[in-house]
Coordinates of C-alpha atoms and ligand atoms in Angstrom, one line a residue:
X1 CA 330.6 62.6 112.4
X2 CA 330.6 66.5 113.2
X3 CA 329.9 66.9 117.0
X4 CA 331.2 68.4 119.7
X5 CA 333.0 66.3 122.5
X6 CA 331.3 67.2 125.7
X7 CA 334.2 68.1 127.6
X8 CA 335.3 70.6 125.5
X9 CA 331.6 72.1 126.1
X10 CA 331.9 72.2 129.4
X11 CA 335.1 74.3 129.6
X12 CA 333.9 76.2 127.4
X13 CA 330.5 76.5 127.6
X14 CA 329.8 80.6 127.2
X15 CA 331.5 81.3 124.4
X16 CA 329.2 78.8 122.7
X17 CA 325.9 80.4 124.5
X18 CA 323.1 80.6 121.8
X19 CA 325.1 78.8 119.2
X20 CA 323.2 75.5 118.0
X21 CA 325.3 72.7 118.7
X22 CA 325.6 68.9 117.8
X23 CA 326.8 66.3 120.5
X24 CA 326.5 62.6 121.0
X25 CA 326.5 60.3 123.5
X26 CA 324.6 57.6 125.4
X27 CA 321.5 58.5 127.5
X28 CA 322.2 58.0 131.3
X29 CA 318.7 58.9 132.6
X30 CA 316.0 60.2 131.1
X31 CA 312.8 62.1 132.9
X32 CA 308.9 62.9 131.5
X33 CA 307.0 65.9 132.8
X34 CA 303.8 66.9 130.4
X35 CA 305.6 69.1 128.2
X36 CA 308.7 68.4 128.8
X37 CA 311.3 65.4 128.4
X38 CA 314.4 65.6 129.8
X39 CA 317.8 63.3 128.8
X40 CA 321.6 63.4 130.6
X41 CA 323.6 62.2 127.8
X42 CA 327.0 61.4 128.7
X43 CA 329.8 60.9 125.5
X44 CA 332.5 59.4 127.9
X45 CA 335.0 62.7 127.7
X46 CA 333.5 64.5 130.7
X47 CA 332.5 62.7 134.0
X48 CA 329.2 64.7 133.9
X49 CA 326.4 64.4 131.6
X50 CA 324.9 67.2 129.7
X51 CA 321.1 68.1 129.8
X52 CA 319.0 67.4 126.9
X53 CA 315.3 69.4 126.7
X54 CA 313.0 67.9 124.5
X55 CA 309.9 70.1 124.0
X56 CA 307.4 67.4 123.4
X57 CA 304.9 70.4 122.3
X58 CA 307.2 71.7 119.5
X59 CA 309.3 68.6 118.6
X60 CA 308.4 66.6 115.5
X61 CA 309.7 63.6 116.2
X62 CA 308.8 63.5 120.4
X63 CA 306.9 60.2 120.5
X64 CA 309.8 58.2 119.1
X65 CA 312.1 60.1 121.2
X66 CA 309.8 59.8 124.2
X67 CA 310.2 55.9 124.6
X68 CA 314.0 55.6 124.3
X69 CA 315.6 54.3 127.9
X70 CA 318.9 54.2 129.6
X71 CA 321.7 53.6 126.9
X72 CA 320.2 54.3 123.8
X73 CA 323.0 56.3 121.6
X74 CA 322.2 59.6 120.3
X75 CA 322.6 62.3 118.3
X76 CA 321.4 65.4 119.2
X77 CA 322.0 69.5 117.2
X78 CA 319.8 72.1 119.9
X79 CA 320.4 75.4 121.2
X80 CA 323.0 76.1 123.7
X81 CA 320.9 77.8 126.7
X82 CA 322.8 79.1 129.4
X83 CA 321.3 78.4 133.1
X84 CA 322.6 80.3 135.4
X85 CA 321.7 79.3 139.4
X86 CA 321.3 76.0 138.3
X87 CA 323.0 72.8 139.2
X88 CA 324.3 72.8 135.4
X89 CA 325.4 75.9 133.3
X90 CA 323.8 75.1 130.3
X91 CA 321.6 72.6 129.1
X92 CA 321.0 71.9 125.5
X93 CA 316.9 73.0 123.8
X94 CA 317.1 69.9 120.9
X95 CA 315.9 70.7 117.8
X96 CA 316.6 67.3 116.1
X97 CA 317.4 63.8 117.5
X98 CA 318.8 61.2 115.8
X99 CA 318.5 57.7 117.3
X100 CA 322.1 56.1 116.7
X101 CA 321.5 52.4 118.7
X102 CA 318.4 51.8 120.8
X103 CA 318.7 49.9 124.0
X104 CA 316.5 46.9 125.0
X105 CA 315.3 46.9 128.2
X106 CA 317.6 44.3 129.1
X107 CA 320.5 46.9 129.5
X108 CA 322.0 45.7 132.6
X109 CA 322.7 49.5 133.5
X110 CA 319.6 50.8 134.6
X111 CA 319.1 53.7 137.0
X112 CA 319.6 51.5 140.1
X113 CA 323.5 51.5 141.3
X114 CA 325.4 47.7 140.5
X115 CA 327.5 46.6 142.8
X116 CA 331.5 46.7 142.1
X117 CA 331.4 42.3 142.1
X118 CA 328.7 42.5 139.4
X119 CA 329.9 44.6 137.4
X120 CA 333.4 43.0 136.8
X121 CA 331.5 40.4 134.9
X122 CA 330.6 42.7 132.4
X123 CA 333.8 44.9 132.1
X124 CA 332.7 45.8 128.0
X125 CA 329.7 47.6 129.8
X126 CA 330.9 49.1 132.6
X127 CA 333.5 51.4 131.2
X128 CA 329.2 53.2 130.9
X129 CA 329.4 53.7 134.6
X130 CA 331.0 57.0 136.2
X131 CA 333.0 55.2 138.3
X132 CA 334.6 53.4 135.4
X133 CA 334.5 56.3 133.6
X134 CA 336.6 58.2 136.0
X135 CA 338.8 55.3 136.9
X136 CA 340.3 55.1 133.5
X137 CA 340.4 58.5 132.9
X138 CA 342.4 58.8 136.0
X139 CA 344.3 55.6 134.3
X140 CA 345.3 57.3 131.6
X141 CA 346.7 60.9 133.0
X142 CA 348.4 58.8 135.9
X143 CA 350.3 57.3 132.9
X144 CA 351.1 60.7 131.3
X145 CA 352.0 62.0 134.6
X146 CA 354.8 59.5 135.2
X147 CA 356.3 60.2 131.7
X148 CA 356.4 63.3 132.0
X149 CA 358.3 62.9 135.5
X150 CA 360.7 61.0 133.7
X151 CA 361.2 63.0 130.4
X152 CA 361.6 66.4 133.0
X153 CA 364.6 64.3 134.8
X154 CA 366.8 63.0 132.1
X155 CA 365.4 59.4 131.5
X156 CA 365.1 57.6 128.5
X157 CA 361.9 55.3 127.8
X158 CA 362.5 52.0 126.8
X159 CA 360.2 48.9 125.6
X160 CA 362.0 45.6 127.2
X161 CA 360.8 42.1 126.4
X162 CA 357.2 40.9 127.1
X163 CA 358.4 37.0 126.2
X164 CA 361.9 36.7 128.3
X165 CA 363.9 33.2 129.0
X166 CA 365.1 34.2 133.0
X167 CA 363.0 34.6 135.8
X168 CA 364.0 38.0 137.5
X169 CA 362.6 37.8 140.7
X170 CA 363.4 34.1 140.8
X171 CA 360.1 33.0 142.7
X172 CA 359.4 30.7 139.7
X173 CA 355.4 32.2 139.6
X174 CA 355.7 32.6 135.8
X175 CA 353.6 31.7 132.9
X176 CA 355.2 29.5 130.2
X177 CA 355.5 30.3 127.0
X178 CA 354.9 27.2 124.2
X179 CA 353.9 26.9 120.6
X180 CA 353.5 23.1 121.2
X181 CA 350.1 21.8 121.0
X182 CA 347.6 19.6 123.1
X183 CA 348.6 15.9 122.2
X184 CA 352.3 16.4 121.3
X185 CA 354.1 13.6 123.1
X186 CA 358.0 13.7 124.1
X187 CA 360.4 11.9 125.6
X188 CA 362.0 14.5 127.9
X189 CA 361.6 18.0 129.5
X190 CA 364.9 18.5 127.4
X191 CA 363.1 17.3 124.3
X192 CA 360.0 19.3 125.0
X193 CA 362.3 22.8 125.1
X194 CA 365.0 21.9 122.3
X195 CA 361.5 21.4 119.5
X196 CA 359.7 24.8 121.0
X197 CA 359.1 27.8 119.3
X198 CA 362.8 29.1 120.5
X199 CA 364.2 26.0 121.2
X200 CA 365.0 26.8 125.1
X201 CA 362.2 27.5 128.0
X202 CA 360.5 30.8 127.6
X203 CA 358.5 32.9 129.8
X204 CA 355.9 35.6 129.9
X205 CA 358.2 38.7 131.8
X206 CA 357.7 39.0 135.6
X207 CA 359.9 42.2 135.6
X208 CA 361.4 44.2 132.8
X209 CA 364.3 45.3 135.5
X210 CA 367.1 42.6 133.9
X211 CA 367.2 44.0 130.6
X212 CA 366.4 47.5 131.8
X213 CA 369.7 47.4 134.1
X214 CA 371.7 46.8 130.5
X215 CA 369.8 49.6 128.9
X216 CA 370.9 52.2 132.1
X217 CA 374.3 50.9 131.0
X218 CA 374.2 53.0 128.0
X219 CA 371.7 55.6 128.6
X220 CA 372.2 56.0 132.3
X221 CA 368.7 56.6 133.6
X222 CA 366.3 54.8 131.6
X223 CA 362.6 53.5 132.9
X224 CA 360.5 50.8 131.5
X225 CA 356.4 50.8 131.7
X226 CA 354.6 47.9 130.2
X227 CA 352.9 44.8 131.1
X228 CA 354.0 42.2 134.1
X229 CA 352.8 39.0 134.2
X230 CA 352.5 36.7 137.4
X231 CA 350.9 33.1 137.9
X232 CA 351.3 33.9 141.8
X233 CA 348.3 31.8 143.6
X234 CA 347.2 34.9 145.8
X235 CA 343.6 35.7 145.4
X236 CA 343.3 38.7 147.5
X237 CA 342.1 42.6 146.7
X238 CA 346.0 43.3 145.6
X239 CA 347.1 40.5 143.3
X240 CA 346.4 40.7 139.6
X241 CA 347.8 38.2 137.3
X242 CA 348.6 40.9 134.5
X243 CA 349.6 44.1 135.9
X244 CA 351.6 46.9 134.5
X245 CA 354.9 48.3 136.3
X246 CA 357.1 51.0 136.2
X247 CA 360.6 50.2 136.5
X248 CA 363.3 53.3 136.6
X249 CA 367.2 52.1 137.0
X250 CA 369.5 54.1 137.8
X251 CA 373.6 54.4 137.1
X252 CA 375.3 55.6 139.7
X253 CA 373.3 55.8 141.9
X254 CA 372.7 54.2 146.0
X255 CA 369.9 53.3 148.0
X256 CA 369.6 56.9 148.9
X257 CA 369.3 58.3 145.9
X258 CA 366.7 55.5 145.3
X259 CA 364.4 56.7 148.2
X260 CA 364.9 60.6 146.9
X261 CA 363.9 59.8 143.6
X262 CA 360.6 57.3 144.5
X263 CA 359.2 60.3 147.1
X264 CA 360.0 62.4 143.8
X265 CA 358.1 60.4 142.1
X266 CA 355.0 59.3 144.0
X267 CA 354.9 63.5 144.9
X268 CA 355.1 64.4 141.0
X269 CA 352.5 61.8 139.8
X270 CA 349.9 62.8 143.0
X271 CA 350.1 66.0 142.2
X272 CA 349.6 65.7 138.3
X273 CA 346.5 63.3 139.2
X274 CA 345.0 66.5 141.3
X275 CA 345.7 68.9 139.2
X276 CA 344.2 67.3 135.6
X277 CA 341.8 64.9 137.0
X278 CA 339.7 67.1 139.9
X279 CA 336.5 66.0 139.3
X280 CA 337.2 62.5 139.1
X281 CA 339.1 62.8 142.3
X282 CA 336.0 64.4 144.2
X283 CA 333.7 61.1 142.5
X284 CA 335.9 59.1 144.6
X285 CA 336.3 61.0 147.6
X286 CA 332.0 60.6 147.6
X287 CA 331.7 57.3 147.0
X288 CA 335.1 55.9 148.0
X289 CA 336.7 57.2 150.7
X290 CA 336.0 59.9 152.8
X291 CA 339.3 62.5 153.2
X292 CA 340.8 61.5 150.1
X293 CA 341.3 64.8 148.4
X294 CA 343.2 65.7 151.7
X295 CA 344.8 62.2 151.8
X296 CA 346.4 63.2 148.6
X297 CA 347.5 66.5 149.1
X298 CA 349.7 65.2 152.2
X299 CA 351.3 63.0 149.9
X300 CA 352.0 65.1 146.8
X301 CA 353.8 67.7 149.5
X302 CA 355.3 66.1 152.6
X303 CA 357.9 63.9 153.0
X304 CA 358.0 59.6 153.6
X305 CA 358.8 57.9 156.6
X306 CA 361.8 55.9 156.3
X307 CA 362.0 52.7 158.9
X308 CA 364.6 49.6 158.5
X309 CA 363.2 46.5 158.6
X310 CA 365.1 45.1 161.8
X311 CA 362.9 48.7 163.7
X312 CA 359.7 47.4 161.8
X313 CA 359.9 43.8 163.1
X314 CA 360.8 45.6 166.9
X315 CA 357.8 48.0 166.6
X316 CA 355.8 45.0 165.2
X317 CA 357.2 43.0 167.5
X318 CA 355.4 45.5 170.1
X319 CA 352.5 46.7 168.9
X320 CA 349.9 45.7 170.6
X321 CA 347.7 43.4 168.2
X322 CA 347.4 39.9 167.5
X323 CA 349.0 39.3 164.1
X324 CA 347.4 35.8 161.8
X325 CA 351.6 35.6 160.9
X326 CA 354.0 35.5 163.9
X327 CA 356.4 38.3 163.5
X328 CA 360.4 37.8 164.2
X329 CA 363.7 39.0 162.3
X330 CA 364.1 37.0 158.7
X331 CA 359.8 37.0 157.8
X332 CA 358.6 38.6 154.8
X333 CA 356.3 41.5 155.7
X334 CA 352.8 40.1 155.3
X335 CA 350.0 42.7 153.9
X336 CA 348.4 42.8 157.9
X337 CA 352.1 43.9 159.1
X338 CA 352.7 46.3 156.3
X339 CA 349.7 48.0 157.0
X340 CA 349.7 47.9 160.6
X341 CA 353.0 49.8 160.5
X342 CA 352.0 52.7 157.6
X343 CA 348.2 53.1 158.9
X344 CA 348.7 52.7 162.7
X345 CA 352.9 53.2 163.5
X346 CA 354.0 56.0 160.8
X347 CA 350.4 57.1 159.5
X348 CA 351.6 58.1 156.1
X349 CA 353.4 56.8 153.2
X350 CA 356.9 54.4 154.5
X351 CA 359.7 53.5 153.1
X352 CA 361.0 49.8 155.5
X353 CA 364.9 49.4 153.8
X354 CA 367.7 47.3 154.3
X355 CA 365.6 43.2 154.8
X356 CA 367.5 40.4 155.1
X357 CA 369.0 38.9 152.0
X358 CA 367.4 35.6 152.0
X359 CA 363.7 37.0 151.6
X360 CA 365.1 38.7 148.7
X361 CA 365.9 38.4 145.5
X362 CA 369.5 37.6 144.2
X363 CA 370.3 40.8 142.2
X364 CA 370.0 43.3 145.3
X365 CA 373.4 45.0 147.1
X366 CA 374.8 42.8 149.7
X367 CA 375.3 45.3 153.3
X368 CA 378.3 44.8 154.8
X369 CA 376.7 43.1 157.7
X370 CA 376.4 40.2 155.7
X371 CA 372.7 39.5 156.4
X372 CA 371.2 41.8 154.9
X373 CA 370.7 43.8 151.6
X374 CA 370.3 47.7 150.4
X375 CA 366.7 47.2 149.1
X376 CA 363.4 49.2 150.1
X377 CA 359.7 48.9 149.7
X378 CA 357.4 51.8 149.9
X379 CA 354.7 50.8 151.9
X380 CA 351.1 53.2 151.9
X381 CA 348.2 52.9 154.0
X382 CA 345.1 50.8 152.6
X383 CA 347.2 48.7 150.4
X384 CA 350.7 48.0 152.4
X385 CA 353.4 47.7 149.2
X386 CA 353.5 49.4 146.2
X387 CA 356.9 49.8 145.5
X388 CA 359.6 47.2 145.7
X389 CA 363.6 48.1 144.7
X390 CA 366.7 48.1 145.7
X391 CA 370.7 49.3 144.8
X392 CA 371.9 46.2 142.9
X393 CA 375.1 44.2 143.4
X394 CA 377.7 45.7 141.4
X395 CA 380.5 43.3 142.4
X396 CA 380.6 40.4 139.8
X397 CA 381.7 37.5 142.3
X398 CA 379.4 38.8 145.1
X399 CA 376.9 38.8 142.8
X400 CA 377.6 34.6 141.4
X401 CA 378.1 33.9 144.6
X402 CA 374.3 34.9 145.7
X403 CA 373.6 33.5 142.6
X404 CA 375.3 30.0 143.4
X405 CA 373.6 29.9 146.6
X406 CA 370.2 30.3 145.2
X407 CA 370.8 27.4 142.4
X408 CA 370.5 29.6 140.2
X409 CA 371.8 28.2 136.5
X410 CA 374.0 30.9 135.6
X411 CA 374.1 30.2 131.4
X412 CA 370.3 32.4 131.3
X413 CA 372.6 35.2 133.6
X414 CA 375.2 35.6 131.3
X415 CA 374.7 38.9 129.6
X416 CA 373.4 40.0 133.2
X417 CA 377.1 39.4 134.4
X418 CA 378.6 41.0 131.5
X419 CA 378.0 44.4 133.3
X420 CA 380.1 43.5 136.0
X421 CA 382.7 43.0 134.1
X422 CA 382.6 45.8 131.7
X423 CA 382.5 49.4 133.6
X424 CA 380.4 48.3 136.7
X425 CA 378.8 51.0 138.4
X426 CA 376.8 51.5 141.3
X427 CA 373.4 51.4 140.7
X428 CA 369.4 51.0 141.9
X429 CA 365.9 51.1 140.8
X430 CA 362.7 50.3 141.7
X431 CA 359.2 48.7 140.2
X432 CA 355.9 50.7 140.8
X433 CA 352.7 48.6 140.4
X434 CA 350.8 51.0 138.2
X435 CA 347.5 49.1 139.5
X436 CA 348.5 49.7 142.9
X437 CA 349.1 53.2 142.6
X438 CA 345.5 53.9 141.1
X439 CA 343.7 52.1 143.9
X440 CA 345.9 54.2 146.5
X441 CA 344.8 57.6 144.2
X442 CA 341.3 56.5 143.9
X443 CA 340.4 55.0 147.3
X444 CA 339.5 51.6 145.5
X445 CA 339.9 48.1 147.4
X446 CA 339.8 46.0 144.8
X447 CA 342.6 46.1 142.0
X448 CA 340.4 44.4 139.4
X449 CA 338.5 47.9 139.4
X450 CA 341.7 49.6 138.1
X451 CA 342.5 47.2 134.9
X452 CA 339.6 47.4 131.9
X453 CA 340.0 43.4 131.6
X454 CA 341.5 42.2 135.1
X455 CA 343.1 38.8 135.4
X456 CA 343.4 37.0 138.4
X457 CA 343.3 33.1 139.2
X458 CA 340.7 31.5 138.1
X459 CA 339.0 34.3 136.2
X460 CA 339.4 36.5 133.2
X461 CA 336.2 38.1 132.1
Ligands
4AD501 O1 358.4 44.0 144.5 P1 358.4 43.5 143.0 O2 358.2 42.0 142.8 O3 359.7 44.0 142.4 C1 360.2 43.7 141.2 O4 359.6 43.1 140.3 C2 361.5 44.4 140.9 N1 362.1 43.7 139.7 C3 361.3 45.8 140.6 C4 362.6 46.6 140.3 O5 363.4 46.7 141.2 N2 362.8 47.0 139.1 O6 357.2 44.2 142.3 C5 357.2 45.6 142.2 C6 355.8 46.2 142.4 C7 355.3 45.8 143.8 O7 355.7 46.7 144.8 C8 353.8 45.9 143.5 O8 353.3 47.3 143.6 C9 353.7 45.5 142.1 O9 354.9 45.6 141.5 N3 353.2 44.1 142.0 C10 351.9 43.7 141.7 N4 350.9 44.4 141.4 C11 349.7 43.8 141.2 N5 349.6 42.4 141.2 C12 350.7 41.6 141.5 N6 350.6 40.3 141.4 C13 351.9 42.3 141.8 N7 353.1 41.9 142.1 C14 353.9 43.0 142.3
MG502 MG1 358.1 43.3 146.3

């Protein structure tokens, strides 16, 4: 269909002044005067909606145009007319209108503004909405700005398995995966595994970080970015059930360099997100939170706080609030301590390293101290973690040991342990949650308004 994509009319928009022009798109609003009617059609490519004027006087087919409404798909070829002074540089004089899809007047996006909750029941009519619009444009370049980080510093993309038989983080919240049916009867869990699809237990990937340590093996600095999948009970504003992650790893390599290179990172991707995506960034900052273009501009330039966790539990320890979860050496970090110590202690983005071992899982570099181990989670205000990594244990009977200790069935581990046997290095990486990261850019509570199709317990639209 020839036409021309709105945002390329935009950026352009003089060199096409008194051309007649063709562009399509979906009618956002549309206003009568006498003589006049007047349509923002938005095509989805731009934020902003272009200004349709129908000259009911002149215009042959007015009356049918006339009683379209909000999300009726046109057509329309008109005059480019430039307007300078007003709100828009240019609005389109339409000469002919073609009527692509009417709309019933049971469009559930009229001209009044839907709340968030409603609309995530109809996420195949949302994407309509500018604040879908621009959350999944912003989706989309964050995605191309964290390649291109990667390509500029020497690492290698690779694809590791979606369906996986070991359980990285070992906190057993993974989906099964079967190909038996409803009804199928056996005598024994054995039984049940030996007759599947792969004859063993299979899972839907927590983490691609196993078989991405085995890839930086060969390649040296590889990074994985695909889907993560987690039947973890948590129904709060951060928890998804399918999320998407970016997992670098690192050969030779510490904790140090680990910190460096997630700073790196998180600057790199804020940066690219302000400098392609401006006007979606100053949607958000109107709607969504107040100070976010200045929010993000600390965090593309200045550096991290960086906190162990034995200061984090003292500082928590005397911070002067009443926590819902006790705090003392050995906890996890709940969300409400997380937060407390990146929105109220270091006011900025936080790196907490070096947690005790047994909160942790068993791949992670044992400290000499013998408690604790050489991992870090960068921790940002509004959200608490969005990054969780660690140097991993490079010694292979420090690392069975841990393993041993855990009960861990070694046999799904094997290839795992190979590499420290043959030409173990030091080395670390991390997992971003891509979801995370946009509600952090965009100033969104709710990570189901980051994903097209969230899935969280109990619902998947
Ligand atoms: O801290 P996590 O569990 O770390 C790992 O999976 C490591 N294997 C990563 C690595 O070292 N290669 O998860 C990493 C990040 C978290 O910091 C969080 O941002 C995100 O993944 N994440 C989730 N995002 C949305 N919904 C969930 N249920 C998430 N669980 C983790
Ligand atoms: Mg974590």
């Amino acid at each position: 269909m020839e036409h021309i994509d709105i945002c390329d009319l935009k950026r352009d928009y003089e060199k096409y002044k008194d051309n007649v022009v063709t562009v399509c798109g979906w009618v956002r609003t549309m206003r009568n005067s006498k003589q006049t009617c007047f349509i923002e059609l938005n095509d989805g490519t731009a934020l902003s909606n272009v200004q349709i004027v129908v000259d009911k006087n002149t215009f042959s087919d007015a009356d049918n145009i006339v009683r379209q409404t909000i999300g009726t798909s046109l057509k329309v070829e008109g005059d480019m007319v430039l307007t300078p002074g007003n709100k828009q540089p240019f609005e389109i004089s339409a000469r002919n209108i073609e009527v692509l899809g009417e709309s019933p007047s049971d469009y559930p996006l009229q001209k009044k503004a839907q709340t968030l909750e409603f609309l995530r029941t109809i996420p195949h009519l949302r994407v309509r909405t500018n604040t879908f619009n621009a959350m999944f444009r912003l989706r989309s370049e964050l995605a191309f700005g964290i390649h291109d980080f990667f390509r500029a510093n020497n690492f290698t993309y690779v694809h590791t398995p979606i369906i996986t038989g070991s359980d990285c983080e070992g906190a057993g919240e993974v989906f099964n995966v079967t190909a038996h049916k409803y009804g199928e009867t056996f005598e024994s869990e054995e039984e049940f595994d030996a007759t599947d699809f792969f004859r063993k237990k299979a899972y839907l990937t927590v983490s691609g970080q196993l078989e991405g340590e085995t890839m930086a093996m060969g390649l040296g600095k590889i990074y994985t970015f695909g889907p993560t999948f987690r039947a973890e009970n948590s129904y709060t504003p951060k928890h998804a059930a399918e999320f998407w992650m970016i997992e670098p790893e690192v050969a030779f390599a510490d904790l140090d360099d680990l910190l460096d290179l997630a700073q790196r990172m998180i600057k790199h991707i804020t940066k690219h997100c302000l400098d392609k995506c401006g006007d979606e960034l100053v949607f958000f900052r109107d709607f969504y939170e107040k100070g976010l273009l200045d929010k993000l501009t600390i965090v593309a330039n200045s550096d991290y706080a960086v906190c162990e966790y034995g200061e984090a539990v003292r500082l928590l320890d005397k911070a002067d609030r009443k926590f819902e979860y006790p705090v003392s050496w050995g906890i996890d970090l709940q969300t409400e301590h997380e937060r407390y110590l990146t929105e109220e202690i270091f006011k900025r983005p936080t790196f907490v390293t070096n947690y005790p071992k047994d909160i942790k899982a068993f791949y992670m570099k044992q400290n000499p101290d013998g408690k604790t181990v050489a991992a870090s989670d960068l921790l940002v205000p509004g959200i608490g973690e969005i990054i969780g990594g660690s140097q991993r244990e490079d010694d292979y009977d420090k690392l069975t040991a841990a393993m041993t200790e855990r009960g861990m069935d070694l046999a799904p581990y094997r290839n795992y342990l190979d590499l420290r046997k043959y030409g173990s290095v030091p080395h670390a990486g991390f997992g971003l949650g891509f979801d995370r990261m946009l509600m952090y850019i965009t100033g969104i509570g709710n990570i189901r308004d980051t994903i097209p199709y969230p899935r969280t317990t109990g619902f998947m639209a």
